[in-house]
Coordinates of C-alpha atoms in Angstrom, one line a residue:
Chain K
M514 CA 13.5 -1.1 -26.5
R515 CA 12.3 1.4 -23.9
D516 CA 11.9 5.1 -24.9
L517 CA 13.9 6.9 -22.2
A518 CA 12.5 10.3 -23.0
L519 CA 9.0 8.9 -22.6
D520 CA 9.9 7.3 -19.3
H521 CA 11.2 10.6 -18.0
F522 CA 8.0 12.3 -19.1
I523 CA 5.9 9.7 -17.4
A524 CA 8.0 9.9 -14.2
A525 CA 7.7 13.7 -14.2
G526 CA 3.9 13.3 -14.6
R527 CA 3.7 10.9 -11.7
A528 CA 5.6 13.3 -9.5
E529 CA 3.2 16.1 -10.1
L530 CA 0.2 13.9 -9.2
A531 CA 1.1 13.7 -5.6
P532 CA -1.9 12.5 -3.6
A533 CA -3.5 14.4 -0.8
T534 CA -2.0 12.1 1.8
L535 CA 1.5 13.3 1.0
P536 CA 3.9 14.3 2.4
L537 CA 4.8 11.3 4.5
R538 CA 7.0 12.5 7.4
I539 CA 8.6 10.0 9.7
Q540 CA 10.6 11.2 12.6
G541 CA 12.6 9.3 15.2
L542 CA 10.7 6.1 14.4
R543 CA 11.7 3.2 16.7
F544 CA 10.4 -0.3 16.8
A545 CA 11.4 -3.2 19.1
R546 CA 10.1 -6.7 19.4
Q547 CA 11.0 -9.2 22.1
G548 CA 13.7 -6.9 23.4
R549 CA 15.4 -6.5 20.1
T550 CA 15.4 -3.0 18.4
L551 CA 14.6 -3.5 14.7
I552 CA 14.2 0.1 13.7
H553 CA 16.4 2.7 15.2
G554 CA 15.3 6.3 15.2
L555 CA 14.4 6.3 11.5
D556 CA 13.7 9.6 9.7
L557 CA 12.3 9.9 6.3
T558 CA 10.2 12.4 4.2
L559 CA 8.4 11.5 1.0
D560 CA 6.7 14.5 -0.6
R561 CA 6.5 13.5 -4.3
G562 CA 4.2 11.0 -6.0
G563 CA 5.4 8.2 -8.3
I564 CA 7.1 5.0 -7.2
T565 CA 9.4 5.0 -4.2
M566 CA 11.5 1.8 -4.1
V567 CA 12.4 0.7 -0.6
M568 CA 15.5 -1.5 -0.8
G569 CA 17.9 -3.1 1.6
P570 CA 19.2 -6.4 2.8
N571 CA 17.0 -9.0 4.6
G572 CA 16.2 -7.9 8.1
A573 CA 16.8 -4.3 7.4
G574 CA 13.3 -3.3 8.4
K575 CA 11.7 -2.7 5.0
S576 CA 8.6 -4.8 5.5
L577 CA 8.3 -3.5 9.1
L578 CA 8.4 0.1 7.8
L579 CA 5.6 -0.7 5.4
R580 CA 3.5 -2.1 8.2
L581 CA 4.2 0.9 10.4
V582 CA 3.3 3.5 7.9
H583 CA 0.2 1.5 7.0
G584 CA -0.9 1.3 10.7
L585 CA -0.8 -2.5 11.0
I586 CA 1.6 -2.2 13.9
A587 CA 2.3 0.6 16.3
P588 CA 5.8 2.1 16.8
C589 CA 7.5 2.1 20.2
A590 CA 8.5 5.7 19.7
G591 CA 8.5 8.4 17.0
E592 CA 6.0 9.9 14.7
I593 CA 4.5 9.0 11.3
L594 CA 2.5 11.7 9.7
W595 CA 0.6 11.4 6.4
G596 CA -0.3 14.9 5.1
G597 CA 0.3 16.1 8.7
A598 CA -2.1 13.6 10.3
P599 CA -0.9 10.7 12.4
V600 CA -1.6 7.1 11.2
S601 CA -5.2 6.2 12.0
P602 CA -7.8 3.8 10.6
A603 CA -9.0 6.7 8.3
I604 CA -5.4 6.9 6.9
T605 CA -5.1 3.1 6.6
R606 CA -8.4 3.1 4.7
R607 CA -7.0 5.3 2.0
Q608 CA -4.1 2.9 1.5
A609 CA -3.8 -0.7 0.3
L610 CA -1.1 -3.2 0.9
V611 CA -0.2 -6.2 -1.2
F612 CA 1.7 -8.8 0.7
Q613 CA 4.6 -11.0 -0.5
K614 CA 2.3 -14.1 -0.2
P615 CA -1.2 -13.2 -1.4
V616 CA -3.8 -14.0 1.2
L617 CA -6.8 -14.9 -0.9
L618 CA -10.2 -15.9 0.4
R619 CA -11.4 -19.5 -0.2
R620 CA -13.7 -18.3 -2.9
S621 CA -13.9 -17.6 -6.6
V622 CA -11.8 -14.9 -8.2
A623 CA -14.9 -12.7 -8.6
A624 CA -16.0 -13.4 -5.0
N625 CA -12.6 -12.2 -3.7
L626 CA -13.1 -8.8 -5.4
D627 CA -16.8 -8.6 -4.6
F628 CA -15.9 -9.0 -0.9
V629 CA -13.8 -5.9 -0.9
L630 CA -16.0 -3.9 -3.2
K631 CA -19.0 -4.7 -0.9
A632 CA -17.0 -3.7 2.2
R633 CA -16.3 -0.4 0.5
G634 CA -19.9 0.1 -0.7
R635 CA -18.9 -0.2 -4.4
A636 CA -20.2 -3.6 -5.3
S637 CA -21.1 -3.9 -9.0
A638 CA -20.4 -6.4 -11.6
S639 CA -19.1 -3.8 -14.0
T640 CA -16.5 -2.5 -11.5
R641 CA -15.4 -6.1 -10.8
E642 CA -15.1 -6.9 -14.5
A643 CA -13.1 -3.7 -15.1
L644 CA -10.7 -4.6 -12.3
L645 CA -10.3 -8.1 -13.6
A646 CA -9.6 -6.7 -17.1
R647 CA -7.1 -4.3 -15.7
V648 CA -5.0 -7.0 -14.2
G649 CA -5.4 -9.4 -17.1
L650 CA -7.8 -11.8 -15.5
A651 CA -10.9 -10.9 -17.6
G652 CA -13.2 -13.9 -17.9
R653 CA -11.6 -15.8 -15.0
G654 CA -14.1 -14.6 -12.4
G655 CA -15.7 -18.0 -11.9
Q656 CA -12.4 -19.8 -11.1
P657 CA -11.4 -20.7 -7.6
A658 CA -8.9 -18.0 -6.5
R659 CA -6.5 -20.4 -4.8
L660 CA -6.1 -22.5 -7.9
L661 CA -4.7 -19.6 -10.0
S662 CA -0.9 -19.6 -10.7
G663 CA 1.3 -17.6 -8.3
G664 CA 1.5 -14.7 -10.7
E665 CA -2.2 -14.7 -11.3
Q666 CA -2.9 -14.8 -7.5
Q667 CA -0.6 -11.8 -7.0
R668 CA -2.4 -9.9 -9.8
L669 CA -5.7 -10.7 -8.2
A670 CA -4.3 -9.5 -4.8
L671 CA -3.3 -6.3 -6.7
A672 CA -6.8 -6.0 -8.2
R673 CA -8.3 -6.4 -4.7
A674 CA -6.0 -3.6 -3.5
L675 CA -7.1 -1.4 -6.4
A676 CA -10.7 -2.1 -5.6
T677 CA -10.3 0.1 -2.5
E678 CA -9.2 3.0 -4.8
P679 CA -6.1 3.6 -2.7
E680 CA -4.3 6.9 -2.7
V681 CA -1.2 5.0 -1.6
L682 CA -0.3 1.5 -2.7
L683 CA 2.1 -0.4 -0.5
L684 CA 3.8 -3.4 -2.1
D685 CA 5.8 -5.8 0.1
E686 CA 8.0 -7.8 -2.2
P687 CA 5.0 -8.8 -4.3
T688 CA 7.1 -10.3 -7.1
A689 CA 9.7 -12.1 -5.0
S690 CA 8.5 -15.6 -6.0
L691 CA 7.2 -14.9 -9.5
D692 CA 8.7 -15.9 -12.9
P693 CA 10.0 -13.1 -15.2
A694 CA 6.8 -13.0 -17.3
S695 CA 4.6 -12.7 -14.2
V696 CA 7.0 -10.0 -12.9
Q697 CA 6.7 -8.1 -16.1
A698 CA 2.9 -8.2 -16.1
F699 CA 2.8 -7.1 -12.4
E700 CA 5.2 -4.2 -13.0
A701 CA 3.2 -3.0 -16.0
I702 CA 0.1 -2.7 -13.9
V703 CA 1.9 -1.0 -11.1
A704 CA 3.5 1.5 -13.5
D705 CA 0.1 2.2 -14.9
V706 CA -1.4 2.7 -11.4
A707 CA 1.4 5.1 -10.5
R708 CA 0.9 7.1 -13.7
Q709 CA -2.7 7.6 -12.8
G710 CA -1.7 9.4 -9.5
T711 CA -1.5 6.7 -6.9
K712 CA 1.6 7.0 -4.7
V713 CA 3.5 3.6 -4.7
L714 CA 5.9 2.4 -1.9
F715 CA 7.5 -0.7 -3.4
V716 CA 9.7 -3.0 -1.2
S717 CA 12.0 -5.1 -3.3
H718 CA 15.3 -6.9 -3.2
D719 CA 15.5 -6.9 -7.0
I720 CA 18.0 -4.3 -8.2
G721 CA 16.8 -4.7 -11.8
Q722 CA 13.3 -4.2 -10.8
A723 CA 14.2 -1.0 -8.9
R724 CA 16.1 0.3 -12.0
R725 CA 13.0 -0.3 -14.1
M726 CA 10.4 1.1 -11.7
A727 CA 11.8 3.6 -9.2
D728 CA 11.4 7.3 -9.2
D729 CA 13.3 7.5 -6.0
V730 CA 15.0 4.9 -3.8
V731 CA 15.0 4.6 0.0
F732 CA 17.9 2.3 1.0
I733 CA 17.5 0.9 4.5
A734 CA 20.1 -1.0 6.4
G735 CA 20.2 -2.0 10.1
G736 CA 16.9 -0.4 10.9
W737 CA 17.6 3.2 9.6
V738 CA 17.7 5.0 6.3
A739 CA 21.1 4.9 4.8
E740 CA 20.2 6.8 1.8
H741 CA 17.2 8.4 0.0
S742 CA 17.9 9.6 -3.5
P743 CA 16.3 10.1 -6.9
A744 CA 16.6 6.8 -8.8
E745 CA 19.1 8.1 -11.4
C746 CA 21.4 9.4 -8.7
F747 CA 21.1 6.3 -6.6
F748 CA 22.0 3.9 -9.4
A749 CA 24.7 6.2 -10.9
A750 CA 26.5 7.1 -7.7
P751 CA 25.0 6.1 -4.4
D752 CA 26.1 8.3 -1.4
S753 CA 26.3 5.6 1.2
A754 CA 29.0 2.9 1.4
V755 CA 26.4 0.3 2.3
A756 CA 24.3 1.0 -0.8
R757 CA 27.4 1.0 -3.0
A758 CA 28.3 -2.4 -1.6
Y759 CA 24.8 -3.7 -2.1
L760 CA 24.6 -2.5 -5.7
A761 CA 28.1 -3.9 -6.4
G762 CA 26.8 -7.3 -5.3
H763 CA 28.8 -7.6 -2.1
L764 CA 27.2 -9.3 0.9
V765 CA 25.6 -6.6 3.0
L766 CA 24.6 -8.0 6.4
Chain T
M804 CA -34.7 -63.4 26.7
Q805 CA -34.5 -63.6 22.9
D806 CA -31.8 -65.4 21.2
F807 CA -29.2 -63.0 19.8
G808 CA -29.5 -64.3 16.2
E809 CA -33.3 -64.2 16.4
A810 CA -33.1 -60.6 17.6
F811 CA -31.0 -59.6 14.6
G812 CA -33.4 -61.4 12.3
L813 CA -36.3 -59.5 13.8
A814 CA -34.4 -56.2 13.5
F815 CA -33.7 -56.6 9.8
G816 CA -37.3 -57.6 9.3
L817 CA -38.6 -54.4 10.9
V818 CA -36.2 -52.3 9.0
A819 CA -36.9 -54.0 5.7
S820 CA -40.7 -53.8 6.1
G821 CA -40.6 -50.1 7.1
D822 CA -42.4 -50.8 10.4
A823 CA -44.7 -47.8 11.2
D824 CA -43.5 -47.5 14.8
L825 CA -39.9 -47.7 13.7
V826 CA -40.4 -45.0 11.1
E827 CA -42.3 -42.7 13.5
I828 CA -39.5 -43.0 16.1
V829 CA -36.7 -42.4 13.6
A830 CA -38.5 -39.4 12.1
L831 CA -39.0 -37.8 15.5
S832 CA -35.4 -38.4 16.4
L833 CA -34.2 -36.7 13.2
R834 CA -36.6 -33.8 13.7
V835 CA -35.5 -33.2 17.2
S836 CA -31.8 -33.6 16.7
L837 CA -31.6 -31.7 13.4
S838 CA -33.6 -28.8 14.8
A839 CA -31.3 -28.8 17.9
T840 CA -28.2 -28.8 15.6
G841 CA -29.6 -26.0 13.5
L842 CA -30.4 -23.9 16.6
A843 CA -27.0 -24.7 18.2
C844 CA -25.3 -23.6 15.0
L845 CA -27.3 -20.3 14.9
I846 CA -26.1 -19.6 18.4
G847 CA -22.7 -21.4 18.6
L848 CA -21.1 -20.4 15.3
P849 CA -21.3 -16.6 15.9
L850 CA -20.4 -17.1 19.5
G851 CA -17.3 -19.2 18.5
A852 CA -16.4 -16.7 15.8
F853 CA -16.7 -13.8 18.3
L854 CA -14.5 -15.5 20.8
A855 CA -12.0 -16.2 18.1
V856 CA -11.5 -12.7 16.8
S857 CA -12.3 -10.4 19.7
R858 CA -10.0 -9.4 22.5
F859 CA -11.7 -8.4 25.8
P860 CA -11.0 -8.8 29.5
G861 CA -12.3 -12.2 30.5
R862 CA -11.9 -13.8 27.1
M863 CA -9.7 -16.6 28.3
P864 CA -12.1 -17.6 31.2
A865 CA -15.0 -17.4 28.7
I866 CA -13.1 -19.8 26.4
I867 CA -12.3 -22.2 29.3
V868 CA -15.9 -22.2 30.4
V869 CA -17.2 -22.9 26.8
N870 CA -14.6 -25.7 26.4
A871 CA -15.6 -27.2 29.8
L872 CA -19.3 -27.1 28.9
M873 CA -18.6 -29.5 26.0
G874 CA -18.5 -32.2 28.7
L875 CA -21.9 -31.4 30.1
P876 CA -23.6 -34.6 31.2
P877 CA -26.9 -35.0 29.3
V878 CA -28.8 -36.0 32.4
V879 CA -27.7 -32.8 34.1
V880 CA -28.9 -30.7 31.1
G881 CA -32.1 -32.7 31.2
L882 CA -32.6 -32.0 34.9
L883 CA -31.9 -28.2 34.5
I884 CA -34.3 -27.9 31.5
Y885 CA -36.8 -30.0 33.4
L886 CA -36.6 -27.6 36.4
A887 CA -37.0 -24.6 34.1
L888 CA -39.9 -26.0 32.1
S889 CA -41.8 -27.7 35.0
R890 CA -45.0 -26.2 36.2
A891 CA -43.3 -24.4 39.1
G892 CA -40.3 -23.4 37.0
P893 CA -39.6 -20.0 35.4
L894 CA -40.7 -21.2 32.0
G895 CA -43.5 -23.4 33.2
V896 CA -46.2 -21.2 31.7
L897 CA -45.0 -22.3 28.2
G898 CA -46.4 -25.8 28.9
V899 CA -43.8 -27.5 26.7
L900 CA -42.5 -30.1 29.1
Y901 CA -42.9 -33.6 27.7
T902 CA -43.1 -32.3 24.2
P903 CA -40.6 -32.5 21.3
T904 CA -40.0 -28.8 21.8
A905 CA -38.6 -29.4 25.3
M906 CA -36.4 -32.1 23.8
I907 CA -35.1 -29.7 21.1
V908 CA -34.3 -27.1 23.8
A909 CA -32.4 -29.7 25.9
Q910 CA -30.4 -30.9 23.0
T911 CA -29.7 -27.4 21.9
V912 CA -28.3 -26.5 25.4
L913 CA -26.3 -29.7 25.3
I914 CA -24.5 -29.2 22.0
T915 CA -24.3 -25.4 21.7
P916 CA -21.0 -25.4 23.7
I917 CA -19.6 -28.1 21.4
V918 CA -20.4 -26.1 18.3
A919 CA -19.1 -22.9 19.9
A920 CA -15.8 -24.4 21.3
L921 CA -14.9 -26.3 18.1
S922 CA -15.8 -23.4 15.8
R923 CA -13.8 -21.0 18.0
Q924 CA -10.6 -23.1 17.6
L925 CA -11.2 -23.5 13.9
I926 CA -12.0 -19.8 13.2
E927 CA -9.1 -18.7 15.3
D928 CA -6.7 -20.7 13.1
L929 CA -8.3 -19.2 10.0
H930 CA -8.2 -15.7 11.5
A931 CA -4.4 -16.0 12.1
E932 CA -4.0 -16.4 8.3
Y933 CA -6.4 -13.5 7.4
A934 CA -5.8 -11.1 10.3
E935 CA -3.3 -8.8 8.7
Q936 CA -5.1 -8.6 5.4
F937 CA -8.4 -7.8 7.2
R938 CA -6.7 -5.1 9.2
S939 CA -5.3 -3.6 6.1
L940 CA -8.8 -3.6 4.6
C941 CA -10.1 -1.9 7.7
L942 CA -13.0 -4.4 8.1
T943 CA -15.4 -4.1 11.0
R944 CA -15.6 -6.9 13.5
R945 CA -18.9 -8.0 12.0
Q946 CA -17.5 -8.1 8.5
E947 CA -14.5 -10.2 9.7
V948 CA -16.8 -12.7 11.5
Q949 CA -19.0 -13.0 8.5
A950 CA -16.0 -13.6 6.2
L951 CA -14.5 -16.1 8.5
L952 CA -17.7 -18.1 9.0
W953 CA -18.2 -18.2 5.2
D954 CA -14.6 -19.2 4.4
G955 CA -14.6 -21.8 7.1
R956 CA -18.0 -23.2 6.0
Y957 CA -16.8 -26.6 4.9
A958 CA -14.7 -27.2 8.0
L959 CA -17.6 -25.9 10.1
L960 CA -19.8 -28.6 8.6
T961 CA -17.7 -31.1 10.6
V962 CA -18.4 -29.0 13.7
A963 CA -22.1 -29.2 13.0
L964 CA -21.7 -32.9 12.5
A965 CA -20.1 -33.3 15.9
G966 CA -23.0 -31.5 17.4
F967 CA -25.5 -33.6 15.6
G968 CA -23.7 -36.8 16.5
R969 CA -23.8 -35.9 20.2
A970 CA -27.5 -34.9 20.0
V971 CA -28.8 -37.9 18.2
A972 CA -26.9 -40.3 20.4
E973 CA -27.7 -38.9 23.8
V974 CA -30.5 -40.4 25.9
G975 CA -30.4 -38.7 29.3
A976 CA -31.7 -35.3 28.4
V977 CA -34.5 -36.3 26.1
M978 CA -35.6 -39.0 28.6
I979 CA -36.0 -36.5 31.4
V980 CA -37.7 -33.6 29.5
G981 CA -39.5 -35.8 26.9
G982 CA -40.6 -38.6 29.1
N983 CA -40.3 -41.3 26.4
I984 CA -44.1 -41.1 25.7
D985 CA -45.2 -43.5 22.9
H986 CA -46.2 -41.7 19.7
L987 CA -45.3 -38.3 21.2
T988 CA -41.7 -38.1 22.5
R989 CA -40.2 -41.5 21.9
V990 CA -36.9 -41.2 20.0
M991 CA -34.4 -43.8 19.0
T992 CA -32.2 -43.7 22.1
T993 CA -35.0 -43.7 24.6
A994 CA -36.8 -46.4 22.7
I995 CA -33.7 -48.6 22.7
A996 CA -33.3 -48.1 26.4
L997 CA -36.9 -49.0 27.0
E998 CA -37.1 -52.0 24.7
T999 CA -33.9 -53.4 26.0
S1000 CA -35.2 -53.2 29.6
K1001 CA -38.4 -54.9 28.4
G1002 CA -36.4 -57.6 26.7
D1003 CA -37.7 -56.7 23.2
L1004 CA -34.3 -56.8 21.6
G1005 CA -35.6 -56.9 18.1
L1006 CA -36.9 -53.4 18.0
A1007 CA -34.0 -52.2 20.1
L1008 CA -31.5 -53.7 17.7
A1009 CA -33.5 -52.4 14.7
L1010 CA -33.3 -48.9 16.1
G1011 CA -29.6 -49.3 16.8
I1012 CA -29.0 -50.4 13.2
V1013 CA -30.9 -47.3 11.9
L1014 CA -29.0 -45.0 14.3
M1015 CA -25.7 -46.3 13.1
V1016 CA -26.7 -46.2 9.4
I1017 CA -27.8 -42.5 9.9
A1018 CA -24.5 -41.7 11.6
L1019 CA -22.5 -43.3 8.8
G1020 CA -24.6 -41.7 6.1
V1021 CA -24.4 -38.2 7.5
N1022 CA -20.6 -38.6 8.0
A1023 CA -20.2 -39.9 4.4
A1024 CA -22.2 -37.0 3.0
V1025 CA -20.3 -34.4 4.9
Q1026 CA -17.0 -36.0 4.0
S1027 CA -17.9 -36.0 0.3
I1028 CA -18.9 -32.3 0.4
R1029 CA -15.6 -31.5 2.0
L1030 CA -13.6 -33.4 -0.5
T1031 CA -15.4 -31.7 -3.4
A1032 CA -14.7 -28.3 -1.7
A1033 CA -11.1 -29.2 -1.2
R1034 CA -10.7 -29.9 -5.0
F1035 CA -11.7 -26.3 -5.6
A1036 CA -9.4 -25.1 -2.7
Y1037 CA -12.5 -23.8 -0.9
A1038 CA -11.9 -25.9 2.2

């Protein structure tokens, strides 16, 4: 049984721990690929810490938005500002992205973490072991990374992201193909990361997950923001018809 | 002209008895071709990786040239290295013509494009899988190349093997720059050509058998390494 009062207290704590890279301001963002406009003049402001859930139907532009704010792809038009600064390698470096399908190196679990720690000049066995313990993989360092279970691979990908000490953690449907136990383990780590002050942008289709994790919800449909509300408002009474339909389980195309 | 069966008998006799001439020729062949393979990997692997991950004007022509150079005729390479190393050539002062060093240089020139072209293709495929993750981690080009070479290490063994196979089997380049001098620059392929022309099929066949056993052995070793790596999902 979850303690709702405690959850509210934790959520309030997260919001106060807004990292220096906030606010994120997106104005008139447009992205087109092969003649097809996928994001249409999207505007969004995120100025609080905690976990922002990005929801919406397939093809709405959620993953694209994550890649755009992370600087992996460049917009056709519009502006993305993190703490007033446009996206640059320096901004990307302060963030980490966990992909839906973890891309692990063909090495051991420990070597996957050592690779990132070394690239960031933080290589040490104690740091690596602490990260492995944090994601529940203590003592598994010697195993081949690609032979871990799906849930373990995703937790290792999360540990690798945390190895960069990100101010913003971007999660692109990381639990989409995991079983409930793996989802629970992953969510517990993410909640803990957010509690410690890391801003989390979490893309998910899972309404239950969004209810459990979100401080605020950005609902995207058709390449623009249909709604951005605090989680309790969003789930109690969504403003937009498209979000209401989505939450009611209707097919939103 | 020896009888075919008699030649085979002689060949097995030479191999079984560990004939000193045979051992000397095989040892030099391995020394030259393994050295050339090592050097070609030192040059070709980073070059292939660089071509795989970088984007610059002229990249496609560079890839086409490297691919085309895979088909370099050994005699042409031999001739070019001969001209460079001969007394009147730009590198004549080194005085290495008709030495194993010249043979190593010639074979290195011959197989470096093979190593570069095959590793470029292989690393480009690997990079397609890793590229987004690497960009997210803000790796430098050097860090990317190092990571790709290490992660592709077992597949790249096959690339090195292709280079070694080409080097150890070629005759034209080492014949021209080595001169096939007995006890100095005679390797398996040049000896086979010479002994065949002299009609001494026994030694020629013995060398041919050793050459094929080496090729089979090296292939089997690399294959078993790759299979072991695949079991750990490292390949």
